[in-house]
mmCIF file of C-alpha atoms in Angstrom:
data_model
loop_
_atom_site.group_PDB
_atom_site.id
_atom_site.type_symbol
_atom_site.label_atom_id
_atom_site.label_comp_id
_atom_site.label_asym_id
_atom_site.label_seq_id
_atom_site.Cartn_x
_atom_site.Cartn_y
_atom_site.Cartn_z
ATOM 1 C CA UNK A 1 0.141 -0.079 0.297
ATOM 2 C CA UNK A 2 1.251 3.720 -0.294
ATOM 3 C CA UNK A 3 0.482 7.162 1.161
ATOM 4 C CA UNK A 4 0.613 9.820 -1.003
ATOM 5 C CA UNK A 5 0.789 13.533 0.736
ATOM 6 C CA UNK A 6 -1.186 16.185 -1.221
ATOM 7 C CA UNK A 7 0.643 19.247 -0.978
ATOM 8 C CA UNK A 8 -0.494 23.276 -2.200
ATOM 9 C CA UNK A 9 1.904 26.090 -1.951
ATOM 10 C CA UNK A 10 -0.941 28.332 -2.108
ATOM 11 C CA UNK A 11 -2.222 29.533 1.139
ATOM 12 C CA UNK A 12 -5.539 30.085 -0.236
ATOM 13 C CA UNK A 13 -6.333 26.324 -0.895
ATOM 14 C CA UNK A 14 -4.492 25.175 2.199
ATOM 15 C CA UNK A 15 -7.245 25.227 3.924
ATOM 16 C CA UNK A 16 -6.094 28.331 5.909
ATOM 17 C CA UNK A 17 -3.201 26.045 7.650
ATOM 18 C CA UNK A 18 0.125 28.555 7.709
ATOM 19 C CA UNK A 19 3.099 26.660 8.069
ATOM 20 C CA UNK A 20 1.673 23.174 6.790
ATOM 21 C CA UNK A 21 1.290 22.540 3.370
ATOM 22 C CA UNK A 22 -0.007 19.166 3.929
ATOM 23 C CA UNK A 23 -3.853 18.853 2.957
ATOM 24 C CA UNK A 24 -4.352 15.643 3.288
ATOM 25 C CA UNK A 25 -3.197 11.696 2.388
ATOM 26 C CA UNK A 26 -4.206 9.365 -0.432
ATOM 27 C CA UNK A 27 -3.606 5.542 0.109
ATOM 28 C CA UNK A 28 -3.548 3.622 -2.879
ATOM 29 C CA UNK A 29 -3.761 -0.437 -1.748
ATOM 30 C CA UNK A 30 -1.603 -2.902 -3.641
ATOM 31 C CA UNK A 31 -4.816 -4.186 -4.969
ATOM 32 C CA UNK A 32 -6.352 -1.210 -6.790
ATOM 33 C CA UNK A 33 -2.899 -0.742 -8.968
ATOM 34 C CA UNK A 34 -3.079 -4.601 -9.560
ATOM 35 C CA UNK A 35 -6.781 -4.048 -10.696
ATOM 36 C CA UNK A 36 -6.077 -1.234 -12.941
ATOM 37 C CA UNK A 37 -2.983 -2.995 -14.887
ATOM 38 C CA UNK A 38 -5.300 -6.112 -15.183
ATOM 39 C CA UNK A 39 -8.030 -4.310 -16.978
ATOM 40 C CA UNK A 40 -5.237 -2.915 -19.033
ATOM 41 C CA UNK A 41 -3.817 -5.948 -20.346
ATOM 42 C CA UNK A 42 -7.097 -7.531 -20.734
ATOM 43 C CA UNK A 43 -8.085 -4.524 -23.082
ATOM 44 C CA UNK A 44 -4.794 -5.120 -25.297
ATOM 45 C CA UNK A 45 -5.600 -7.188 -28.813
ATOM 46 C CA UNK A 46 -3.984 -10.055 -28.843
ATOM 47 C CA UNK A 47 -4.128 -11.606 -25.197
ATOM 48 C CA UNK A 48 -6.402 -14.346 -24.957
ATOM 49 C CA UNK A 49 -6.341 -14.590 -21.076
ATOM 50 C CA UNK A 50 -4.519 -13.275 -17.504
ATOM 51 C CA UNK A 51 -3.281 -15.822 -15.217
ATOM 52 C CA UNK A 52 -2.713 -19.234 -15.177
ATOM 53 C CA UNK A 53 -4.206 -22.119 -13.348
ATOM 54 C CA UNK A 54 -6.855 -21.547 -10.383
ATOM 55 C CA UNK A 55 -6.759 -17.837 -10.518
ATOM 56 C CA UNK A 56 -7.270 -17.852 -14.338
ATOM 57 C CA UNK A 57 -10.563 -19.623 -13.473
ATOM 58 C CA UNK A 58 -11.577 -17.604 -10.458
ATOM 59 C CA UNK A 59 -11.145 -14.861 -12.702
ATOM 60 C CA UNK A 60 -13.283 -16.274 -15.244
ATOM 61 C CA UNK A 61 -15.739 -16.785 -12.674
ATOM 62 C CA UNK A 62 -15.872 -13.806 -10.708
ATOM 63 C CA UNK A 63 -15.184 -11.407 -13.247
ATOM 64 C CA UNK A 64 -12.804 -9.913 -10.746
ATOM 65 C CA UNK A 65 -8.970 -9.266 -10.751
ATOM 66 C CA UNK A 66 -6.677 -10.422 -7.723
ATOM 67 C CA UNK A 67 -4.736 -7.899 -6.007
ATOM 68 C CA UNK A 68 -1.567 -7.762 -4.245
ATOM 69 C CA UNK A 69 1.281 -10.302 -4.455
ATOM 70 C CA UNK A 70 1.015 -13.733 -3.505
ATOM 71 C CA UNK A 71 0.082 -16.843 -4.443
ATOM 72 C CA UNK A 72 -2.823 -17.310 -6.794
ATOM 73 C CA UNK A 73 -3.451 -13.712 -7.911
ATOM 74 C CA UNK A 74 -3.143 -12.812 -11.297
ATOM 75 C CA UNK A 75 -1.494 -9.861 -11.465
ATOM 76 C CA UNK A 76 1.435 -9.155 -8.887
ATOM 77 C CA UNK A 77 2.223 -5.796 -7.634
ATOM 78 C CA UNK A 78 5.104 -4.124 -5.481
ATOM 79 C CA UNK A 79 3.761 -0.900 -4.843
ATOM 80 C CA UNK A 80 6.301 1.602 -2.747
ATOM 81 C CA UNK A 81 5.968 5.313 -2.412
ATOM 82 C CA UNK A 82 6.357 6.439 -5.746
ATOM 83 C CA UNK A 83 6.923 3.892 -7.636
ATOM 84 C CA UNK A 84 5.364 0.200 -8.680
ATOM 85 C CA UNK A 85 6.872 -2.946 -10.357
ATOM 86 C CA UNK A 86 4.554 -5.508 -11.644
ATOM 87 C CA UNK A 87 4.282 -9.327 -13.139
ATOM 88 C CA UNK A 88 1.590 -10.846 -14.989
ATOM 89 C CA UNK A 89 1.072 -13.946 -16.404
ATOM 90 C CA UNK A 90 -0.854 -14.109 -19.724
ATOM 91 C CA UNK A 91 -1.817 -16.490 -22.422
ATOM 92 C CA UNK A 92 -1.732 -14.994 -26.090
ATOM 93 C CA UNK A 93 -3.606 -15.299 -29.045
ATOM 94 C CA UNK A 94 -1.987 -17.942 -31.933
ATOM 95 C CA UNK A 95 -0.804 -15.880 -34.559
ATOM 96 C CA UNK A 96 0.122 -12.450 -32.568
ATOM 97 C CA UNK A 97 3.958 -11.460 -32.602
ATOM 98 C CA UNK A 98 4.606 -11.977 -29.067
ATOM 99 C CA UNK A 99 7.151 -9.098 -28.734
ATOM 100 C CA UNK A 100 5.111 -6.791 -30.210
ATOM 101 C CA UNK A 101 2.205 -7.677 -27.942
ATOM 102 C CA UNK A 102 4.130 -7.562 -24.764
ATOM 103 C CA UNK A 103 5.422 -3.937 -26.009
ATOM 104 C CA UNK A 104 1.718 -3.433 -26.420
ATOM 105 C CA UNK A 105 0.920 -4.699 -22.969
ATOM 106 C CA UNK A 106 3.558 -2.245 -21.483
ATOM 107 C CA UNK A 107 2.340 0.641 -23.063
ATOM 108 C CA UNK A 108 -1.183 0.143 -21.658
ATOM 109 C CA UNK A 109 -0.365 -0.935 -18.085
ATOM 110 C CA UNK A 110 1.924 2.073 -18.103
ATOM 111 C CA UNK A 111 -0.369 4.594 -19.324
ATOM 112 C CA UNK A 112 -3.124 3.280 -16.979
ATOM 113 C CA UNK A 113 -1.596 3.060 -14.034
ATOM 114 C CA UNK A 114 0.537 6.036 -14.016
ATOM 115 C CA UNK A 115 -2.268 8.367 -14.997
ATOM 116 C CA UNK A 116 -4.691 6.804 -12.720
ATOM 117 C CA UNK A 117 -2.144 6.606 -9.557
ATOM 118 C CA UNK A 118 0.711 9.150 -10.122
ATOM 119 C CA UNK A 119 2.840 5.794 -9.469
ATOM 120 C CA UNK A 120 6.195 5.606 -11.518
ATOM 121 C CA UNK A 121 5.895 1.819 -13.165
ATOM 122 C CA UNK A 122 9.560 0.866 -13.066
ATOM 123 C CA UNK A 123 9.289 -2.521 -14.471
ATOM 124 C CA UNK A 124 6.461 -5.155 -16.095
ATOM 125 C CA UNK A 125 7.501 -8.679 -15.993
ATOM 126 C CA UNK A 126 5.504 -10.525 -18.366
ATOM 127 C CA UNK A 127 5.461 -14.375 -18.686
ATOM 128 C CA UNK A 128 3.699 -15.455 -21.472
ATOM 129 C CA UNK A 129 2.397 -19.326 -20.808
ATOM 130 C CA UNK A 130 0.860 -20.870 -23.406
ATOM 131 C CA UNK A 131 -0.709 -19.546 -26.886
ATOM 132 C CA UNK A 132 -4.625 -19.810 -27.097
ATOM 133 C CA UNK A 133 -5.340 -22.210 -30.406
ATOM 134 C CA UNK A 134 -8.713 -21.495 -30.820
ATOM 135 C CA UNK A 135 -10.010 -25.007 -31.632
ATOM 136 C CA UNK A 136 -8.619 -26.073 -28.338
ATOM 137 C CA UNK A 137 -11.557 -24.538 -26.223
ATOM 138 C CA UNK A 138 -13.620 -27.492 -25.796
ATOM 139 C CA UNK A 139 -10.452 -29.253 -24.308
ATOM 140 C CA UNK A 140 -9.736 -25.888 -21.833
ATOM 141 C CA UNK A 141 -12.925 -26.075 -20.588
ATOM 142 C CA UNK A 142 -13.269 -29.508 -19.561
ATOM 143 C CA UNK A 143 -9.971 -28.725 -17.125
ATOM 144 C CA UNK A 144 -7.483 -30.744 -19.574
ATOM 145 C CA UNK A 145 -3.686 -29.787 -19.307
ATOM 146 C CA UNK A 146 -3.329 -30.926 -22.476
ATOM 147 C CA UNK A 147 0.385 -30.181 -24.556
ATOM 148 C CA UNK A 148 -0.423 -26.659 -25.260
ATOM 149 C CA UNK A 149 2.206 -24.729 -27.211
ATOM 150 C CA UNK A 150 3.714 -22.868 -24.737
ATOM 151 C CA UNK A 151 3.573 -25.404 -21.560
ATOM 152 C CA UNK A 152 7.831 -26.341 -22.132
ATOM 153 C CA UNK A 153 10.779 -24.659 -22.230
ATOM 154 C CA UNK A 154 10.860 -20.777 -21.985
ATOM 155 C CA UNK A 155 12.062 -17.681 -23.560
ATOM 156 C CA UNK A 156 12.946 -14.424 -22.182
ATOM 157 C CA UNK A 157 11.848 -11.558 -24.494
#
């Protein structure tokens, strides 16, 4: 969680407090940053789903995004005083250039988080864990964990 103190150098808007320019404190929970990031990711063309395993299923059922760092979260965030770092697992649509998609995800998340919270996004780590092939919808829904394209080794982009 982060606390942000709002300051105003204008005595007319400082509530009449002379000698103190603090007008209040705003606290932004880790879950808020995670929710903003997850929505921005889901709105990025080429992303099939966010999260994997139980967290992916839970997110699909509840329509909600899990918040701060921890097991089973779809988006993990670390929030400091003025900066945040974000980790996310995504499944991409087949045929989408993954390196370009990762750049678009980062751009969307940075724009959304920085605009809405004022926090600087210092890093976004994206783990592409699978490629969604449209014909595999039926297998995924029955819980099958068949040999998807991305379940082997990893490659850092």
